[in-house]
Every structure is written in structure tokens, then in C-alpha cells.
Coordinates of N, CA and C in Angstrom, one line a residue:
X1 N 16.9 2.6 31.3 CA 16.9 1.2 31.1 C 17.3 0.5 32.4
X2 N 16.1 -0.3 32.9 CA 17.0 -1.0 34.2 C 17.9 -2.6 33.6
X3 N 18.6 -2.2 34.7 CA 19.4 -3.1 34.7 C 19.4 -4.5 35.0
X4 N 20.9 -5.5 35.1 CA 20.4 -6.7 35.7 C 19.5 -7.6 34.5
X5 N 19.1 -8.8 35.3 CA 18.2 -9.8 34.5 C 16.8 -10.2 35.4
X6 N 16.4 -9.2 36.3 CA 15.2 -9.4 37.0 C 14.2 -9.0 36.2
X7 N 13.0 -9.4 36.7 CA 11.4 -9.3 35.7 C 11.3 -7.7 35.5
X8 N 11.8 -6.9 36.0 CA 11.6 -5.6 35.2 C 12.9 -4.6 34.4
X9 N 13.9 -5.9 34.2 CA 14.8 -5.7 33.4 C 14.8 -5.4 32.2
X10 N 15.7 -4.6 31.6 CA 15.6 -4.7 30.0 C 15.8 -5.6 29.5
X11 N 16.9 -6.6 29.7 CA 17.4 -7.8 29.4 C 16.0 -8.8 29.1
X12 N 15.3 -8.7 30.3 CA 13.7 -9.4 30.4 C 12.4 -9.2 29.4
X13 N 12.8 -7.2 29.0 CA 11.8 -6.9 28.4 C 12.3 -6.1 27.5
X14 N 12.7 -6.8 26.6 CA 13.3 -5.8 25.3 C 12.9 -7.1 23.7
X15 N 11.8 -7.6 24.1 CA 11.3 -8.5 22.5 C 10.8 -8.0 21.7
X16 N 10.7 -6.5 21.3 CA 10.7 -5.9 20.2 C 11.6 -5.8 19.8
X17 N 12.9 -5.3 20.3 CA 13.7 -5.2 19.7 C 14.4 -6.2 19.4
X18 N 14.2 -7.3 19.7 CA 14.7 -8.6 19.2 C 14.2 -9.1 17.7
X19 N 12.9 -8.6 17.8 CA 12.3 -8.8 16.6 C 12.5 -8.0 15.6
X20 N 13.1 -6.9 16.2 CA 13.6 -5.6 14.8 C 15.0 -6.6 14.5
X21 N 15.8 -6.5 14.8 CA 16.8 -7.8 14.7 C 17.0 -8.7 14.3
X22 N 15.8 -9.7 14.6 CA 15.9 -10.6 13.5 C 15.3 -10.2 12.3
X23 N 13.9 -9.5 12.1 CA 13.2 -9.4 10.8 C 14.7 -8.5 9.9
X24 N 15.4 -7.7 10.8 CA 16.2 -7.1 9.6 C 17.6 -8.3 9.2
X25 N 17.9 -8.9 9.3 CA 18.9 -9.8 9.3 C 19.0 -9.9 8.4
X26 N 18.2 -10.4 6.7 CA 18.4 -10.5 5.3 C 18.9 -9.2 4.8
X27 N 19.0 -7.9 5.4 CA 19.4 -7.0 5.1 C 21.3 -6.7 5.3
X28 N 21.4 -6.9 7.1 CA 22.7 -7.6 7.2 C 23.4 -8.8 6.6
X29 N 23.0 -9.3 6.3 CA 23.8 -10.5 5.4 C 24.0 -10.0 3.8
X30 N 23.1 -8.7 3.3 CA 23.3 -8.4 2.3 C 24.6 -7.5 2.2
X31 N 24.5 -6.9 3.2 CA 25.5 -5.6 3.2 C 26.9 -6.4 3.7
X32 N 26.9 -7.4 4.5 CA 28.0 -7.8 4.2 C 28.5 -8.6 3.1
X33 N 28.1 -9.3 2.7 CA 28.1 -10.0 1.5 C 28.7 -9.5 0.3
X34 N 28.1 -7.6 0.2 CA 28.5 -6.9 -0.5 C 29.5 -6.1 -0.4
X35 N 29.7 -5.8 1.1 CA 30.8 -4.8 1.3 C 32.0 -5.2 2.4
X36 N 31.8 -6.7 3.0 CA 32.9 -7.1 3.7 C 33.3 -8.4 3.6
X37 N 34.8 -8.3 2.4 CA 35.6 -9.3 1.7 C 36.4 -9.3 2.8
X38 N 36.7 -10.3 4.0 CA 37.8 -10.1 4.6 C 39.0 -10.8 4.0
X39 N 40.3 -10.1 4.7 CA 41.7 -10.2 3.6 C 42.1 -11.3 4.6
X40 N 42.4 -12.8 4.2 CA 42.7 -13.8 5.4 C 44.4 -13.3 5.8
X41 N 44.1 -13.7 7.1 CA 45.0 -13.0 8.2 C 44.5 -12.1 8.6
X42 N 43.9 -11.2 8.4 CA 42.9 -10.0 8.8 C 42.3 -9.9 9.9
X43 N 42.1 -9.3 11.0 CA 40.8 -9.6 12.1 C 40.1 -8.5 11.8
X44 N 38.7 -9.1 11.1 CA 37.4 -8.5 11.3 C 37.0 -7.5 12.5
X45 N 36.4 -6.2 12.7 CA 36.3 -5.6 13.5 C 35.0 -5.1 12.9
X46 N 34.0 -5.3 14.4 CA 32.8 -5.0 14.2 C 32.2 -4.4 15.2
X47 N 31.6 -3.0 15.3 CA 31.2 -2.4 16.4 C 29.5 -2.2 16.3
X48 N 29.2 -2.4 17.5 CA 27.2 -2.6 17.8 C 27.5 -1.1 18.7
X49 N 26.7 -0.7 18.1 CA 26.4 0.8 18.0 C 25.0 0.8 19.3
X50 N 25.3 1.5 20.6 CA 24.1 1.2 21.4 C 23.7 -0.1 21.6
X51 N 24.4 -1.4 22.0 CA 24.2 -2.6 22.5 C 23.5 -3.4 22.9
X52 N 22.7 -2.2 23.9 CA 21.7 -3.3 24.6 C 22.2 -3.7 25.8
X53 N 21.5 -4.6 26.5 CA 21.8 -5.3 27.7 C 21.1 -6.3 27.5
X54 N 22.1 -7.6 28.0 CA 21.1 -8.7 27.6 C 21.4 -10.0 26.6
X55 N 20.6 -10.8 26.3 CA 20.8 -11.8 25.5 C 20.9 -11.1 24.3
X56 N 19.7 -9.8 24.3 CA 20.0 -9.1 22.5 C 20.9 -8.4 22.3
X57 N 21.9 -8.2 23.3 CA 23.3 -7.4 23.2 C 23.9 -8.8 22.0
X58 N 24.5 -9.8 21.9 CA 24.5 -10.8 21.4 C 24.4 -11.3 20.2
X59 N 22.9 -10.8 20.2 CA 22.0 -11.7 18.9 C 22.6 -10.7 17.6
X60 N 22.6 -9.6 17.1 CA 23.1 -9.2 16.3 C 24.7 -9.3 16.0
X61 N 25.7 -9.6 16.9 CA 26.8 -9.8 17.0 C 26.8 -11.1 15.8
X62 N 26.5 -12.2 17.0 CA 26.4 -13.7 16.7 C 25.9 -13.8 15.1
X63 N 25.0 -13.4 14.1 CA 24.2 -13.2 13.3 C 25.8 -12.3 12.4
X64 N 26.4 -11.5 12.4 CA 27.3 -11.1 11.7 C 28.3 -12.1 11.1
X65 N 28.9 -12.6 12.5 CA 29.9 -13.2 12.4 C 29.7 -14.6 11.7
X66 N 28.2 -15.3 12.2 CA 27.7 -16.3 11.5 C 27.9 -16.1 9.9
X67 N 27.7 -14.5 9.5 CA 27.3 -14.7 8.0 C 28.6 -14.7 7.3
X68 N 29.9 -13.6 7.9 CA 31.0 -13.8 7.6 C 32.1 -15.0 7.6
X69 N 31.7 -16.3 8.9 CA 32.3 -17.1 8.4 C 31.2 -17.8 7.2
X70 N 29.9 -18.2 7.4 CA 29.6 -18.9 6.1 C 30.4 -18.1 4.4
X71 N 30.5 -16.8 4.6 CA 31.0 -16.2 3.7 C 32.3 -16.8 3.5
X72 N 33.5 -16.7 4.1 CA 34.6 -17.4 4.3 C 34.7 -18.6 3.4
X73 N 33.6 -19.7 4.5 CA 34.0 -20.6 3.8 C 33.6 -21.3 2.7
X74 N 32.3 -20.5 1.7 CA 32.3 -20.9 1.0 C 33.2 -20.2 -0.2
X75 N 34.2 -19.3 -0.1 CA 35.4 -18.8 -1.1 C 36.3 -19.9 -0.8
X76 N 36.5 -20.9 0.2 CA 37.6 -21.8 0.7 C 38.3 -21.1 1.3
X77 N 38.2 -20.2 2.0 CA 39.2 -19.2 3.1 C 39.0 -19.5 5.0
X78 N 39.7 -19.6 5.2 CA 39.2 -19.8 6.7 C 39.0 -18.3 7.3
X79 N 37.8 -18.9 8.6 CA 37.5 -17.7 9.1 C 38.4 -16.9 9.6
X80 N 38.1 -15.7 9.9 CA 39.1 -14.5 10.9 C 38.6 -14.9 12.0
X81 N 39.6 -13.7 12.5 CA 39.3 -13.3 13.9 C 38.6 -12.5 14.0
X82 N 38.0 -12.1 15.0 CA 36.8 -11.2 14.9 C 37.5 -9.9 16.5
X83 N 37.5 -8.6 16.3 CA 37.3 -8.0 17.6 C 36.0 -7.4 17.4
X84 N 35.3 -7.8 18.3 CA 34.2 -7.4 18.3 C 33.9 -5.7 19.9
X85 N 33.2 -4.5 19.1 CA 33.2 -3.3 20.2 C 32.0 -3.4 20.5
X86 N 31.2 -3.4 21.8 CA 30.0 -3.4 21.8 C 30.4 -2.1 23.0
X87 N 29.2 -1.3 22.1 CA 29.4 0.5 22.7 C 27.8 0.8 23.4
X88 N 28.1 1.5 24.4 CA 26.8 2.1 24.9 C 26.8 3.3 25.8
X89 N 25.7 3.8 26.2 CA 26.4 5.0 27.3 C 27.1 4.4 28.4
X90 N 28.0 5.2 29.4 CA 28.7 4.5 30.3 C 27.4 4.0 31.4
X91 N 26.6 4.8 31.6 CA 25.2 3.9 32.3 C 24.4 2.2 32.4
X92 N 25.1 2.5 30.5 CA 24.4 0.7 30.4 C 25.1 -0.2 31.5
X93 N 24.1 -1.3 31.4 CA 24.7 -2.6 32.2 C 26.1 -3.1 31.7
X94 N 27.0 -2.7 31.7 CA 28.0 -3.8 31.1 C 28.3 -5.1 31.9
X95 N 28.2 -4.8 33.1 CA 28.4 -5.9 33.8 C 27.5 -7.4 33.4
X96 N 26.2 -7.2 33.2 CA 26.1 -8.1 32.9 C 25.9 -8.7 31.4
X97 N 26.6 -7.9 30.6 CA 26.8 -8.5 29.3 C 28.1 -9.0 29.5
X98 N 29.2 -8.8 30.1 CA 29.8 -9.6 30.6 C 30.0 -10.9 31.2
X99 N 28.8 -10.9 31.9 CA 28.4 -12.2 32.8 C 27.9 -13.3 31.5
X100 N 27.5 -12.3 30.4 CA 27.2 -13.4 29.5 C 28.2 -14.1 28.4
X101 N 29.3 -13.4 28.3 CA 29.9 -13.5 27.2 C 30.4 -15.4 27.4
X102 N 30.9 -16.1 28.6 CA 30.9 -17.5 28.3 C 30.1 -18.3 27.7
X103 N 28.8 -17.9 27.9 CA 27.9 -18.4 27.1 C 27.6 -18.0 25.4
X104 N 27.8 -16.7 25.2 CA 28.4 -16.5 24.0 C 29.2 -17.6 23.0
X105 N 30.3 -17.2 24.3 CA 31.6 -18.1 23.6 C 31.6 -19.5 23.4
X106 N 31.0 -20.2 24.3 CA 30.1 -21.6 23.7 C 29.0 -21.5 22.7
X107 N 28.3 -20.9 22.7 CA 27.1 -20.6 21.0 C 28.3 -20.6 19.9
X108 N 29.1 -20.1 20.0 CA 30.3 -20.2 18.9 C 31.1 -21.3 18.5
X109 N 31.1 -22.0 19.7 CA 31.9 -23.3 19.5 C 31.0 -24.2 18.9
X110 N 29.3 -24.0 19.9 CA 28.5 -25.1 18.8 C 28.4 -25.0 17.1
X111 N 28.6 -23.9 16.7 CA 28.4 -23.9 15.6 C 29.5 -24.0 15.0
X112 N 30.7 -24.6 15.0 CA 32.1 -24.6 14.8 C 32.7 -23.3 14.2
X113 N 32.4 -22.4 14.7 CA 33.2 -20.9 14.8 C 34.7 -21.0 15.5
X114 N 34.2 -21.3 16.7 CA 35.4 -21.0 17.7 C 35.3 -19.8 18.5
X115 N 35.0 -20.0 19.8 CA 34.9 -18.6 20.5 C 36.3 -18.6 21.1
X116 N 37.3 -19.0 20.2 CA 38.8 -18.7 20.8 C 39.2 -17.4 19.4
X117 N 38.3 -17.3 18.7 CA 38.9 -16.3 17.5 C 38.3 -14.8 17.9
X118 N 37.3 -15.1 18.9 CA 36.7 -13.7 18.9 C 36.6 -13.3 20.0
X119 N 37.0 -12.0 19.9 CA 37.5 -11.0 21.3 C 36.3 -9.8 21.7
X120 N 36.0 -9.7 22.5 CA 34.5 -8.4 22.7 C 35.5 -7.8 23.8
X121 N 35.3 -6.4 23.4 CA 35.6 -5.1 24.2 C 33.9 -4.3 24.3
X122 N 34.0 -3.8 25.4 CA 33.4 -2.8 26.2 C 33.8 -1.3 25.4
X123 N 33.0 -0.2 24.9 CA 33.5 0.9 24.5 C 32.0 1.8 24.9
X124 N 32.4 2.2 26.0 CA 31.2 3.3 26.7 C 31.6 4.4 26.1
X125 N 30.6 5.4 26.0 CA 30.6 6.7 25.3 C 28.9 7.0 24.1
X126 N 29.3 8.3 24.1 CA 27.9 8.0 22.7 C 28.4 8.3 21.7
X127 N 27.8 8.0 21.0 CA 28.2 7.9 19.4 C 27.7 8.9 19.1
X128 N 27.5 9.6 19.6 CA 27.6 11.7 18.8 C 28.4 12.2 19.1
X129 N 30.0 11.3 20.1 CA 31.1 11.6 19.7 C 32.2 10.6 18.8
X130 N 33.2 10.8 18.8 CA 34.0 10.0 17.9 C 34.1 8.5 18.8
X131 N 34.2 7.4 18.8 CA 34.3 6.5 19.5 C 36.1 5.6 19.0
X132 N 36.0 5.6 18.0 CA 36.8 4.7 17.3 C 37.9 5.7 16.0
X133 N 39.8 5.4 16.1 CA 40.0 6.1 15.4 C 40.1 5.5 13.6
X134 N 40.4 6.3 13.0 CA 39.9 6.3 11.5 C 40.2 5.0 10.9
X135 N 39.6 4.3 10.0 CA 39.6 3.0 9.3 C 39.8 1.9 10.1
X136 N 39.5 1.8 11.3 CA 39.7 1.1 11.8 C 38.2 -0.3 12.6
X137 N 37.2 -0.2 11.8 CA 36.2 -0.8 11.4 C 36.1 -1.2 10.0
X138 N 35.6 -3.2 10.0 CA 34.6 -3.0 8.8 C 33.5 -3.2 9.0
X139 N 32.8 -3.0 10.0 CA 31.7 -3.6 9.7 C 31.2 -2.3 10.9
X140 N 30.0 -1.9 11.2 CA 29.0 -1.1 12.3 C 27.6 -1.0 12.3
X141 N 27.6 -2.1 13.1 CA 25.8 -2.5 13.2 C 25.1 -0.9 13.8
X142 N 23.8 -1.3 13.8 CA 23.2 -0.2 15.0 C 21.6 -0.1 14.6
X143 N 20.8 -0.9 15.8 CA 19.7 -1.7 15.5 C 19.0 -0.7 17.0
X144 N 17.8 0.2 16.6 CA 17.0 0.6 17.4 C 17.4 1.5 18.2
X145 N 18.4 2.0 17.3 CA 19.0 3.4 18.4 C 19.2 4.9 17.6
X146 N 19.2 4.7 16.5 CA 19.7 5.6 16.0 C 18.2 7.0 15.9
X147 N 17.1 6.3 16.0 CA 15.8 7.1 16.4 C 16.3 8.1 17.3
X148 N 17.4 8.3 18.0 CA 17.9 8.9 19.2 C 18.5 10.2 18.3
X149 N 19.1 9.9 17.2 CA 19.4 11.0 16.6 C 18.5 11.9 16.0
X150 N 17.2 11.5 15.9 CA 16.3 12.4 14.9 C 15.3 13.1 16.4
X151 N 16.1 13.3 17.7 CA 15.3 14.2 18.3 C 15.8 15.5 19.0
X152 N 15.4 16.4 18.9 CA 15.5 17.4 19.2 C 15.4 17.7 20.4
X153 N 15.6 18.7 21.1 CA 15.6 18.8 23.0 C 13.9 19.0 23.0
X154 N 13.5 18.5 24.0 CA 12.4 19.1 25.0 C 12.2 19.8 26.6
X155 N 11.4 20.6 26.1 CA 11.6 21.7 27.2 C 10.9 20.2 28.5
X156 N 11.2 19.7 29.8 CA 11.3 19.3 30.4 C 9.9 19.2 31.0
X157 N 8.8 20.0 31.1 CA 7.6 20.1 31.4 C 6.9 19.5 30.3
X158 N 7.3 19.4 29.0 CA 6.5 18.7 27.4 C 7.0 17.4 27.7
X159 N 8.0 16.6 28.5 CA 8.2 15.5 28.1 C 7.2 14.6 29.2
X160 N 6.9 15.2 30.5 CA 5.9 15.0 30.9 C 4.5 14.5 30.6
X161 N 4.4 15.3 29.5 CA 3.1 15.6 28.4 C 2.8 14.4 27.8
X162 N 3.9 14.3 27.1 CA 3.9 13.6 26.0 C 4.0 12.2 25.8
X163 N 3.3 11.2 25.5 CA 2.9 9.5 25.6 C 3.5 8.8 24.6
X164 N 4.2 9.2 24.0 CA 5.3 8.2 22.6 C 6.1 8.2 23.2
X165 N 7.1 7.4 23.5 CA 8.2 7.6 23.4 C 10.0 7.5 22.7
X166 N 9.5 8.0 21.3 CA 10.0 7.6 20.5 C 9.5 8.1 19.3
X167 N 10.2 8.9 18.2 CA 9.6 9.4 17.2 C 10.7 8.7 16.0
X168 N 9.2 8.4 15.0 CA 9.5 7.0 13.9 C 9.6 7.5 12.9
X169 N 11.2 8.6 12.1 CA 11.4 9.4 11.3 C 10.5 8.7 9.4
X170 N 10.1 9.7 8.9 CA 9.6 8.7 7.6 C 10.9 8.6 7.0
X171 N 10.8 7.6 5.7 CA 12.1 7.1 4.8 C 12.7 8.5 4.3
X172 N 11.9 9.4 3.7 CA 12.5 10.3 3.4 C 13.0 11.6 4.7
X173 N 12.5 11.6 5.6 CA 13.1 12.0 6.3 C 14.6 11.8 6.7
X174 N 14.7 10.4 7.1 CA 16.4 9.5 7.3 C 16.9 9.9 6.0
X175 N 16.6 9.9 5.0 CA 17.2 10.2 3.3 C 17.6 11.7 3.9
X176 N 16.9 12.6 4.4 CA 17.2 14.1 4.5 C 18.4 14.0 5.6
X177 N 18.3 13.2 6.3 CA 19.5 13.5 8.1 C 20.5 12.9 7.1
X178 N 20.7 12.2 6.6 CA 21.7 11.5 6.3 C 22.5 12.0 5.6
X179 N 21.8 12.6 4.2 CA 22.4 13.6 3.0 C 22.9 14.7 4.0
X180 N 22.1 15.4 4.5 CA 22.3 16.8 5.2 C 23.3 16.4 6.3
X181 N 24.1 15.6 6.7 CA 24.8 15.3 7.7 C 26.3 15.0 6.5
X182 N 25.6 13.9 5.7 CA 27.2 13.6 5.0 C 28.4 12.8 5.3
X183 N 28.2 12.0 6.1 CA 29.7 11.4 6.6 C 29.0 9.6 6.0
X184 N 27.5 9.5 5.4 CA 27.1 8.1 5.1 C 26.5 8.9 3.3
X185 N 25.9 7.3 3.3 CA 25.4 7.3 1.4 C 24.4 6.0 2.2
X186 N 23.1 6.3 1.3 CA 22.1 5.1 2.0 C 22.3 4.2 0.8
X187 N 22.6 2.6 0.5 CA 22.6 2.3 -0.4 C 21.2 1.6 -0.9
X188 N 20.5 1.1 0.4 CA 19.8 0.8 0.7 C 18.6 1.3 1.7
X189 N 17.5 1.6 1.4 CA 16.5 1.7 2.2 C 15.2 1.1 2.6
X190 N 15.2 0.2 3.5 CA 13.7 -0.6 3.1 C 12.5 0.1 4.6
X191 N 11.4 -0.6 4.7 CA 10.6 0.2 5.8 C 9.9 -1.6 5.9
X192 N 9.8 -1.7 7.5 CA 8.9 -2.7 7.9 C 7.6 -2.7 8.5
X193 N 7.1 -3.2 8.5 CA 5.7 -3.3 9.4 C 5.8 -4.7 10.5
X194 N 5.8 -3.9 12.1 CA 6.0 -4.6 13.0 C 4.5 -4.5 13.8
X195 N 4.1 -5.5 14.1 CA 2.9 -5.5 14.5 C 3.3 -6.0 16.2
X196 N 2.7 -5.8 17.2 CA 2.5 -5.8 18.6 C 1.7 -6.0 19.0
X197 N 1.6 -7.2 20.3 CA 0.5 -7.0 20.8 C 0.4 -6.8 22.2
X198 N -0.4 -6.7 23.2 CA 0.1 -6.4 24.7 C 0.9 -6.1 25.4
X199 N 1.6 -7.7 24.9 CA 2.8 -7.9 25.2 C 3.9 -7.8 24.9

């Protein structure tokens, strides 16, 4: 993944995955809706699993926290505070998701959030090891990375070979890693159709 915000940046060229992001968004609002009551006085803790670099490091953050305070306040509760972990290998850019986070923190104030309630940490590592210690999340996004888990090694002369880059597990397949792994329960499974063009 290159770095930075130049024309052959990821930051520059990552609009599919933006669009995996948004089209799943009714999905996120569901899951929290259903599974994160926060306890007022509480700070929300929400970790993006494989981040990104970029404005779409962001966009799924922003989109949480959005749905949680609208959740908030329509029980009459005021919003939490949010720590927010945005994790990636130590390679990613962090630097310049950093460079973005004031502007973050203003998208938050437009929408009367408050980017004085929410705090973003940096947490490099991969998530095929432990990152975070026990209960100490409610919420863990992870949008266009987890395909990373359903591959296997290649002998180094096949990857050469080979013109996908990226293998797109079927539903029941993810049903099989999941069960056969054990640490999740799918409550939910849907499959989209993303169409591309060119560009």
C-alpha cells in the first residue's frame, strides 16, 4: 500500500473500498442498535480492524459514532465518549492519518458531536495476534480485510503467476472459518453485488 496522499496513493486510490463502506452501513447501524446500549458515563470503545490510510481510515469510524449518538439521543441520554483504536500493520501510514485527525475533529463538531469527546489511538500489530486485553471493546469494525484471513501461503514463484489479487470466500465458506475457528457466532450474513468500472 503506498503511502502519503500523492496520485498513486492509497489514500488517492482506495474507492472501492469506500463503497464497500458505505453500501454496508445499514448493516452497522443494525448491529449496533442491537448490541451496543451504552451505560451513560461509560466511554464507548471502538476498534477498526485494518484502517486504511486516508480519508477512508475515517469514514467508517465517523458512521459509528454518528449512529451511537443518534442512538443516545433518542433514549434522552447524552452521548459518551468515544476511544476510538484504529489498528493496522506497523507499515501502514499512520502518519498521515494523523495529519487528518483535525479535520476529523471538526466533521464532529459540525454535526454537534463534539470532537472534544473523542479520542483516536494508533494500535499497530496484526490482528492474528491479540491486540487488545479482554472486554475491553464494544464495538470492532473491520471492512475489507478480513479476506486476508481466508489465505493460505503461496509458494513465491505462484504469486507471480497469479492475476487476482484477492480471494472472495463464498457465504458458506466464512460460515465454515468462523464456526471452525470459534471465538465469533455470525448473526447475520448478507452478500453484495459491487459492480466496477475502469476506474
Amino acid at each position: 500500500m503506498n503511502g502519503g496522499i500523492g496520485d498513486s496513493s492509497y489514500a488517492k486510490n482506495s474507492l472501492l473500498q469506500q463503497k464497500v463502506i458505505l453500501m454496508t452501513k445499514p448493516i452497522t447501524d443494525e448491529a449496533i442498535s442491537l448490541h451496543t446500549q451504552p451505560i451513560p458515563g461509560e466511554t464507548v470503545c471502538i476498534a477498526d480492524l485494518d484502517c486504511s490510510s486516508g480519508p477512508n481510515t475515517f469514514l467508517p469510524v465517523s458512521q459509528l459514532i454518528q449512529t451511537i449518538h443518534k442512538e443516545c439521543k433518542s433514549n434522552g441520554q447524552q452521548s459518551p465518549e468515544f476511544h476510538v483504536f484504529l489498528n493496522d500493520l506497523p507499515e501502514n501510514d499512520f502518519n498521515t492519518i494523523f495529519r487528518l485527525l483535525p479535520t476529523f475533529y471538526e466533521d464532529l463538531r459540525k454535526q454537534n458531536i463534539g470532537g472534544d469527546r473523542v479520542f483516536v489511538t494508533g494500535v499497530a500489530g496484526s490482528f492474528y495476534t491479540r491486540l487488545f486485553p479482554s472486554n475491553s471493546l464494544h464495538f470492532v469494525h473491520s471492512s475489507y480485510s478480513l479476506h486476508w484471513l481466508s489465505q493460505g501461503s503461496i509458494e513465491e514463484e505462484k504469486v507471480y503467476s497469479f492475476n487476482i489479487p484477492a480471494y472472495y470466500p463464498s457465504p458458506a465458506e466464512v460460515m465454515y472459518i468462523v464456526d471452525k475457528e470459534g471465538s465469533f457466532t455470525i448473526d447475520v450474513l448478507e452478500t453484495s453485488e459491487l459492480h466496477m468500472d475502469a476506474h
